[in-house]
Structures are given as C-alpha cells and as structure tokens.
Amino acid sequence: MADLTVTEPSPPKKAKYQISGEGDSREKGLESFSNFKVVKILQNKAESKVVFLHAKLDSNEEDAVVIVEKTPFSDDTIRQIVSADTKLKTHHINDIYGTYEGYPKPEFNGIKATVIYPATEKHLLKYTYQPLHNVEESADDYREITLPYLKAQQFHIQWVYNILDKKAETERIVFEDSDPITGFILLPSMQWDKKHIENMYLIAICHLRDLMSIRDLRAEHLPLLKNILSKGKVNTVHMRFGNFYR
C-alpha cells in the first residue's frame, strides 16, 4: 500500500458525490442536505469547532458520515464582518468588557462540509468519540499484533489507488515525481479549504505500495523521504505558495 504521507491521508472523495437521483450522477456534487436526516452526533469538538454526524439518506436509508466545521477567518472577510452589516445581540456588560453574539451576512458565515457515503461501520467507529490511551509498542508488538490487525481491518483504500492511477483528483495534484521507488504525488488534503494559506495542509502519497505505516520504513527508504522533503516542501510549496509559505 502506498500510504506513506507527510500528513494524515484525507478521507475518501465522497464529499463531491450526488447522492440522490437516478443513475450515477455523483460527480455533480450536492446542492443541499435536503435528503439527509441526522441520526446522532458521533463527536463534537467544541475547541476546534468541528462536529461529526451519523446521517441517513431519506431515499434509501443508507448510512453517511457528515463532518461539519466552521471555516477560519481571513484578512478580507474579517474586515467585512466587523462592520455595520453585522448585527449584534448583547450577552452581558461589565465595566469595559462586553460580550455579544454576532450575525454577519450569510456569505461570511459559511461552513465546510465533508460527506462520506456510503459509510461503513468502520467509518462510524472511526469518527465516534473514544478515549485516548498512550501505548508503548515494541517492534515485536507491531509484527505480531498491530500489523495483522491492520491487514485484517484496514479501511477501503481504493481512493489512494485512484489518485496514484490518475483515475480521480487529477485536477488537485500540486506536484508528481513518477519514479516508482522514490516518487510521490503531492496534493491538498480535504482538511484544507485552499483559501486560508495559514492552514495549509498537503499530503504526499508515495508510489510504493508496500508501506503500511511508519513502522515499515527502513534505511532504504531514506531517498524517498529526502525526495519528499526536497521536492515537496522546499521546491513545490515555495513555487506554488511562495509568497505565503513560511
């Protein structure tokens, strides 16, 4: 599996899919959530303003995961939000401190939504809140416990092969080195809206297909890692986003 990434791989590209209607019209994209119904909240991350929902489609009762998050402010939009167009509702006043609830124009109050459909039980479990634990894993633990589990329980990864085989997301590719050993594809993560450069989030997917995790890396993979660093970060990011990248 070619899943060596600089950052965590993005979810499968289901968010663009047209779910309702006859025939396979999924590439048209969704126009609204009119045929969705929320089953329950899987996880609500108030600190990062992201909520993960279990939803179903009215038409066929199939499961979906909907990820909704507030988009960050930009220099342009914040100036238009802090203006007479934004209506304020007072919460409380204490001396020089005031707290308000603001209602900006709809175009400045957008959200980012990611849809995974059809969602499996594994998707639902992945996005459901679970307590975190620190585990010390030895090399033997990985070989005898973790690796067999990964092979048996790994997610559907066709989306990775679609990118590598140029069957999907070709328009989103920032850079590619086609070398079968040290090459990789660099593209924006679906976690980045490509508007707010300060939140830049790119992933690198290598052409090698036998790397399951960072545990599989060996000395012979150093040329691959150095290639990703030099061509991905230093050259490509500076060339494409040079005025913004720090």
GROMACS .gro file of C-alpha atoms in nm:
model
  246
    1MET     CA    1   0.000   0.000   0.000
    2ALA     CA    2   0.137   0.339  -0.099
    3ASP     CA    3   0.020   0.524   0.207
    4LEU     CA    4   0.336   0.697   0.324
    5THR     CA    5   0.222   1.051   0.388
    6VAL     CA    6   0.369   1.372   0.519
    7THR     CA    7   0.037   1.427   0.693
    8GLU     CA    8  -0.261   1.207   0.763
    9PRO     CA    9  -0.438   1.097   0.442
   10SER     CA   10  -0.765   1.270   0.363
   11PRO     CA   11  -1.096   1.080   0.367
   12PRO     CA   12  -1.224   0.914   0.050
   13LYS     CA   13  -1.351   1.160  -0.205
   14LYS     CA   14  -1.717   1.104  -0.137
   15ALA     CA   15  -1.794   1.464  -0.049
   16LYS     CA   16  -1.849   1.562  -0.412
   17TYR     CA   17  -2.099   1.289  -0.481
   18GLN     CA   18  -2.458   1.349  -0.584
   19ILE     CA   19  -2.641   1.102  -0.366
   20SER     CA   20  -2.998   1.141  -0.484
   21GLY     CA   21  -3.139   1.097  -0.830
   22GLU     CA   22  -3.132   0.823  -1.089
   23GLY     CA   23  -2.817   0.686  -1.243
   24ASP     CA   24  -2.463   0.752  -1.135
   25SER     CA   25  -2.466   1.131  -1.123
   26ARG     CA   26  -2.237   1.154  -0.822
   27GLU     CA   27  -1.977   1.382  -0.976
   28LYS     CA   28  -2.232   1.664  -0.996
   29GLY     CA   29  -2.199   1.729  -0.625
   30LEU     CA   30  -2.453   1.803  -0.357
   31GLU     CA   31  -2.666   2.116  -0.369
   32SER     CA   32  -2.812   2.086  -0.017
   33PHE     CA   33  -2.871   1.843   0.270
   34SER     CA   34  -3.241   1.822   0.186
   35ASN     CA   35  -3.245   1.439   0.170
   36PHE     CA   36  -3.031   1.385   0.481
   37LYS     CA   37  -3.155   1.315   0.831
   38VAL     CA   38  -2.929   1.323   1.135
   39VAL     CA   39  -2.924   1.001   1.337
   40LYS     CA   40  -2.688   1.117   1.610
   41ILE     CA   41  -2.382   1.323   1.688
   42LEU     CA   42  -2.076   1.098   1.685
   43GLN     CA   43  -1.838   1.358   1.822
   44ASN     CA   44  -1.843   1.730   1.892
   45LYS     CA   45  -1.506   1.904   1.917
   46ALA     CA   46  -1.602   2.243   2.055
   47GLU     CA   47  -1.242   2.363   2.078
   48SER     CA   48  -1.185   2.316   1.705
   49LYS     CA   49  -1.546   2.389   1.606
   50VAL     CA   50  -1.594   2.054   1.429
   51VAL     CA   51  -1.887   1.815   1.464
   52PHE     CA   52  -1.909   1.459   1.327
   53LEU     CA   53  -2.257   1.331   1.244
   54HIS     CA   54  -2.411   0.993   1.165
   55ALA     CA   55  -2.674   1.060   0.898
   56LYS     CA   56  -2.903   0.859   0.673
   57LEU     CA   57  -3.045   0.926   0.331
   58ASP     CA   58  -3.423   0.957   0.315
   59SER     CA   59  -3.429   0.780  -0.020
   60ASN     CA   60  -3.256   0.453   0.077
   61GLU     CA   61  -3.173   0.467   0.449
   62GLU     CA   62  -2.802   0.413   0.378
   63ASP     CA   63  -2.552   0.546   0.630
   64ALA     CA   64  -2.338   0.854   0.581
   65VAL     CA   65  -2.085   1.045   0.788
   66VAL     CA   66  -2.112   1.423   0.768
   67ILE     CA   67  -1.827   1.635   0.905
   68VAL     CA   68  -1.918   2.000   0.959
   69GLU     CA   69  -1.665   2.261   1.063
   70LYS     CA   70  -1.652   2.638   1.088
   71THR     CA   71  -1.420   2.794   0.833
   72PRO     CA   72  -1.140   3.019   0.962
   73PHE     CA   73  -1.138   3.395   0.917
   74SER     CA   74  -0.930   3.564   0.651
   75ASP     CA   75  -0.795   3.918   0.633
   76ASP     CA   76  -1.053   4.009   0.369
   77THR     CA   77  -1.361   3.862   0.535
   78ILE     CA   78  -1.287   3.985   0.887
   79ARG     CA   79  -1.294   4.346   0.772
   80GLN     CA   80  -1.640   4.293   0.625
   81ILE     CA   81  -1.761   4.109   0.936
   82VAL     CA   82  -1.652   4.389   1.170
   83SER     CA   83  -1.879   4.640   1.000
   84ALA     CA   84  -2.228   4.787   1.017
   85ASP     CA   85  -2.359   4.484   0.824
   86THR     CA   86  -2.311   4.257   1.127
   87LYS     CA   87  -2.592   4.272   1.381
   88LEU     CA   88  -2.504   4.224   1.748
   89LYS     CA   89  -2.700   4.084   2.041
   90THR     CA   90  -2.572   4.175   2.387
   91HIS     CA   91  -2.498   3.893   2.631
   92HIS     CA   92  -2.362   4.099   2.917
   93ILE     CA   93  -2.168   4.416   3.001
   94ASN     CA   94  -1.923   4.451   3.290
   95ASP     CA   95  -1.725   4.773   3.310
   96ILE     CA   96  -1.512   4.794   2.994
   97TYR     CA   97  -1.587   4.435   2.888
   98GLY     CA   98  -1.877   4.344   2.663
   99THR     CA   99  -1.980   4.004   2.522
  100TYR     CA  100  -2.201   3.982   2.215
  101GLU     CA  101  -2.345   3.732   1.972
  102GLY     CA  102  -2.291   3.843   1.614
  103TYR     CA  103  -2.490   3.775   1.299
  104PRO     CA  104  -2.284   3.855   0.989
  105LYS     CA  105  -2.410   3.828   0.633
  106PRO     CA  106  -2.462   3.466   0.516
  107GLU     CA  107  -2.170   3.481   0.273
  108PHE     CA  108  -1.935   3.542   0.568
  109ASN     CA  109  -2.083   3.270   0.786
  110GLY     CA  110  -2.000   2.964   0.577
  111ILE     CA  111  -1.909   2.613   0.688
  112LYS     CA  112  -1.702   2.337   0.537
  113ALA     CA  113  -1.885   2.005   0.500
  114THR     CA  114  -1.733   1.666   0.416
  115VAL     CA  115  -1.963   1.376   0.328
  116ILE     CA  116  -1.856   1.011   0.337
  117TYR     CA  117  -2.115   0.798   0.158
  118PRO     CA  118  -2.189   0.516   0.172
  119ALA     CA  119  -2.037   0.490   0.520
  120THR     CA  120  -1.948   0.155   0.676
  121GLU     CA  121  -1.946   0.056   1.041
  122LYS     CA  122  -1.572   0.122   1.038
  123HIS     CA  123  -1.630   0.482   0.929
  124LEU     CA  124  -1.887   0.533   1.202
  125LEU     CA  125  -1.650   0.388   1.461
  126LYS     CA  126  -1.360   0.597   1.334
  127TYR     CA  127  -1.544   0.925   1.388
  128THR     CA  128  -1.715   0.830   1.714
  129TYR     CA  129  -1.561   0.976   2.029
  130GLN     CA  130  -1.327   0.734   2.200
  131PRO     CA  131  -1.095   0.792   2.497
  132LEU     CA  132  -0.728   0.810   2.407
  133HIS     CA  133  -0.456   0.594   2.561
  134ASN     CA  134  -0.079   0.601   2.534
  135VAL     CA  135   0.063   0.262   2.441
  136GLU     CA  136   0.430   0.166   2.424
  137GLU     CA  137   0.467  -0.062   2.123
  138SER     CA  138   0.780  -0.267   2.060
  139ALA     CA  139   0.888  -0.390   1.717
  140ASP     CA  140   0.768  -0.739   1.812
  141ASP     CA  141   0.431  -0.598   1.922
  142TYR     CA  142   0.394  -0.436   1.582
  143ARG     CA  143   0.480  -0.750   1.387
  144GLU     CA  144   0.272  -0.988   1.599
  145ILE     CA  145  -0.026  -0.773   1.699
  146THR     CA  146  -0.061  -0.442   1.515
  147LEU     CA  147   0.037  -0.543   1.162
  148PRO     CA  148  -0.200  -0.843   1.142
  149TYR     CA  149  -0.477  -0.620   1.275
  150LEU     CA  150  -0.404  -0.352   1.014
  151LYS     CA  151  -0.413  -0.606   0.735
  152ALA     CA  152  -0.738  -0.756   0.859
  153GLN     CA  153  -0.915  -0.431   0.949
  154GLN     CA  154  -0.772  -0.177   0.705
  155PHE     CA  155  -1.014   0.071   0.555
  156HIS     CA  156  -1.120   0.065   0.197
  157ILE     CA  157  -0.824   0.236   0.027
  158GLN     CA  158  -0.937   0.244  -0.333
  159TRP     CA  159  -0.930   0.623  -0.311
  160VAL     CA  160  -0.549   0.603  -0.270
  161TYR     CA  161  -0.508   0.385  -0.578
  162ASN     CA  162  -0.745   0.610  -0.775
  163ILE     CA  163  -0.512   0.903  -0.708
  164LEU     CA  164  -0.197   0.705  -0.792
  165ASP     CA  165  -0.354   0.567  -1.111
  166LYS     CA  166  -0.488   0.912  -1.214
  167LYS     CA  167  -0.850   0.795  -1.202
  168ALA     CA  168  -0.955   1.067  -0.960
  169GLU     CA  169  -0.847   1.407  -0.824
  170THR     CA  170  -0.602   1.472  -1.107
  171GLU     CA  171  -0.700   1.839  -1.107
  172ARG     CA  172  -0.591   1.870  -0.743
  173ILE     CA  173  -0.236   1.739  -0.791
  174VAL     CA  174   0.021   2.002  -0.698
  175PHE     CA  175   0.327   1.800  -0.796
  176GLU     CA  176   0.426   1.448  -0.902
  177ASP     CA  177   0.754   1.262  -0.919
  178SER     CA  178   0.674   0.946  -1.119
  179ASP     CA  179   0.978   0.744  -1.006
  180PRO     CA  180   0.840   0.406  -0.885
  181ILE     CA  181   1.082   0.391  -0.589
  182THR     CA  182   1.133   0.749  -0.470
  183GLY     CA  183   0.839   0.918  -0.641
  184PHE     CA  184   0.521   1.055  -0.489
  185ILE     CA  185   0.212   1.264  -0.557
  186LEU     CA  186   0.155   1.586  -0.361
  187LEU     CA  187  -0.196   1.726  -0.328
  188PRO     CA  188  -0.406   1.929  -0.083
  189SER     CA  189  -0.577   1.743   0.198
  190MET     CA  190  -0.954   1.768   0.215
  191GLN     CA  191  -0.898   1.921   0.558
  192TRP     CA  192  -0.767   2.237   0.388
  193ASP     CA  193  -1.010   2.467   0.205
  194LYS     CA  194  -0.726   2.604  -0.015
  195LYS     CA  195  -0.835   2.957   0.077
  196HIS     CA  196  -0.663   3.018   0.409
  197ILE     CA  197  -0.294   2.974   0.343
  198GLU     CA  198  -0.208   2.979   0.714
  199ASN     CA  199  -0.392   2.645   0.743
  200MET     CA  200  -0.211   2.484   0.450
  201TYR     CA  201  -0.240   2.105   0.465
  202LEU     CA  202  -0.080   1.896   0.190
  203ILE     CA  203  -0.033   1.520   0.174
  204ALA     CA  204   0.231   1.318  -0.007
  205ILE     CA  205   0.135   0.970  -0.128
  206CYS     CA  206   0.430   0.762  -0.244
  207HIS     CA  207   0.420   0.527  -0.543
  208LEU     CA  208   0.548   0.237  -0.333
  209ARG     CA  209   0.255   0.019  -0.238
  210ASP     CA  210   0.407  -0.198   0.033
  211LEU     CA  211   0.430   0.054   0.317
  212MET     CA  212   0.154   0.004   0.573
  213SER     CA  213   0.276   0.253   0.832
  214ILE     CA  214   0.579   0.443   0.956
  215ARG     CA  215   0.690   0.117   1.121
  216ASP     CA  216   0.765  -0.028   0.778
  217LEU     CA  217   1.024   0.238   0.697
  218ARG     CA  218   1.383   0.118   0.667
  219ALA     CA  219   1.716   0.273   0.574
  220GLU     CA  220   1.650   0.201   0.207
  221HIS     CA  221   1.354   0.441   0.224
  222LEU     CA  222   1.571   0.741   0.312
  223PRO     CA  223   1.599   0.851  -0.055
  224LEU     CA  224   1.218   0.852  -0.072
  225LEU     CA  225   1.184   1.063   0.243
  226LYS     CA  226   1.456   1.306   0.134
  227ASN     CA  227   1.291   1.335  -0.207
  228ILE     CA  228   0.957   1.422  -0.048
  229LEU     CA  229   1.127   1.681   0.170
  230SER     CA  230   1.329   1.847  -0.107
  231LYS     CA  231   1.084   1.837  -0.397
  232GLY     CA  232   0.766   1.851  -0.196
  233LYS     CA  233   0.831   2.107   0.073
  234VAL     CA  234   1.129   2.308  -0.043
  235ASN     CA  235   1.068   2.331  -0.417
  236THR     CA  236   0.699   2.278  -0.487
  237VAL     CA  237   0.547   2.456  -0.188
  238HIS     CA  238   0.772   2.757  -0.236
  239MET     CA  239   0.699   2.770  -0.609
  240ARG     CA  240   0.322   2.738  -0.576
  241PHE     CA  241   0.268   2.926  -0.248
  242GLY     CA  242   0.597   3.113  -0.211
  243ASN     CA  243   0.451   3.449  -0.110
  244PHE     CA  244   0.260   3.290   0.178
  245TYR     CA  245   0.470   2.994   0.292
  246ARG     CA  246   0.691   3.043   0.597
   0.00000   0.00000   0.00000
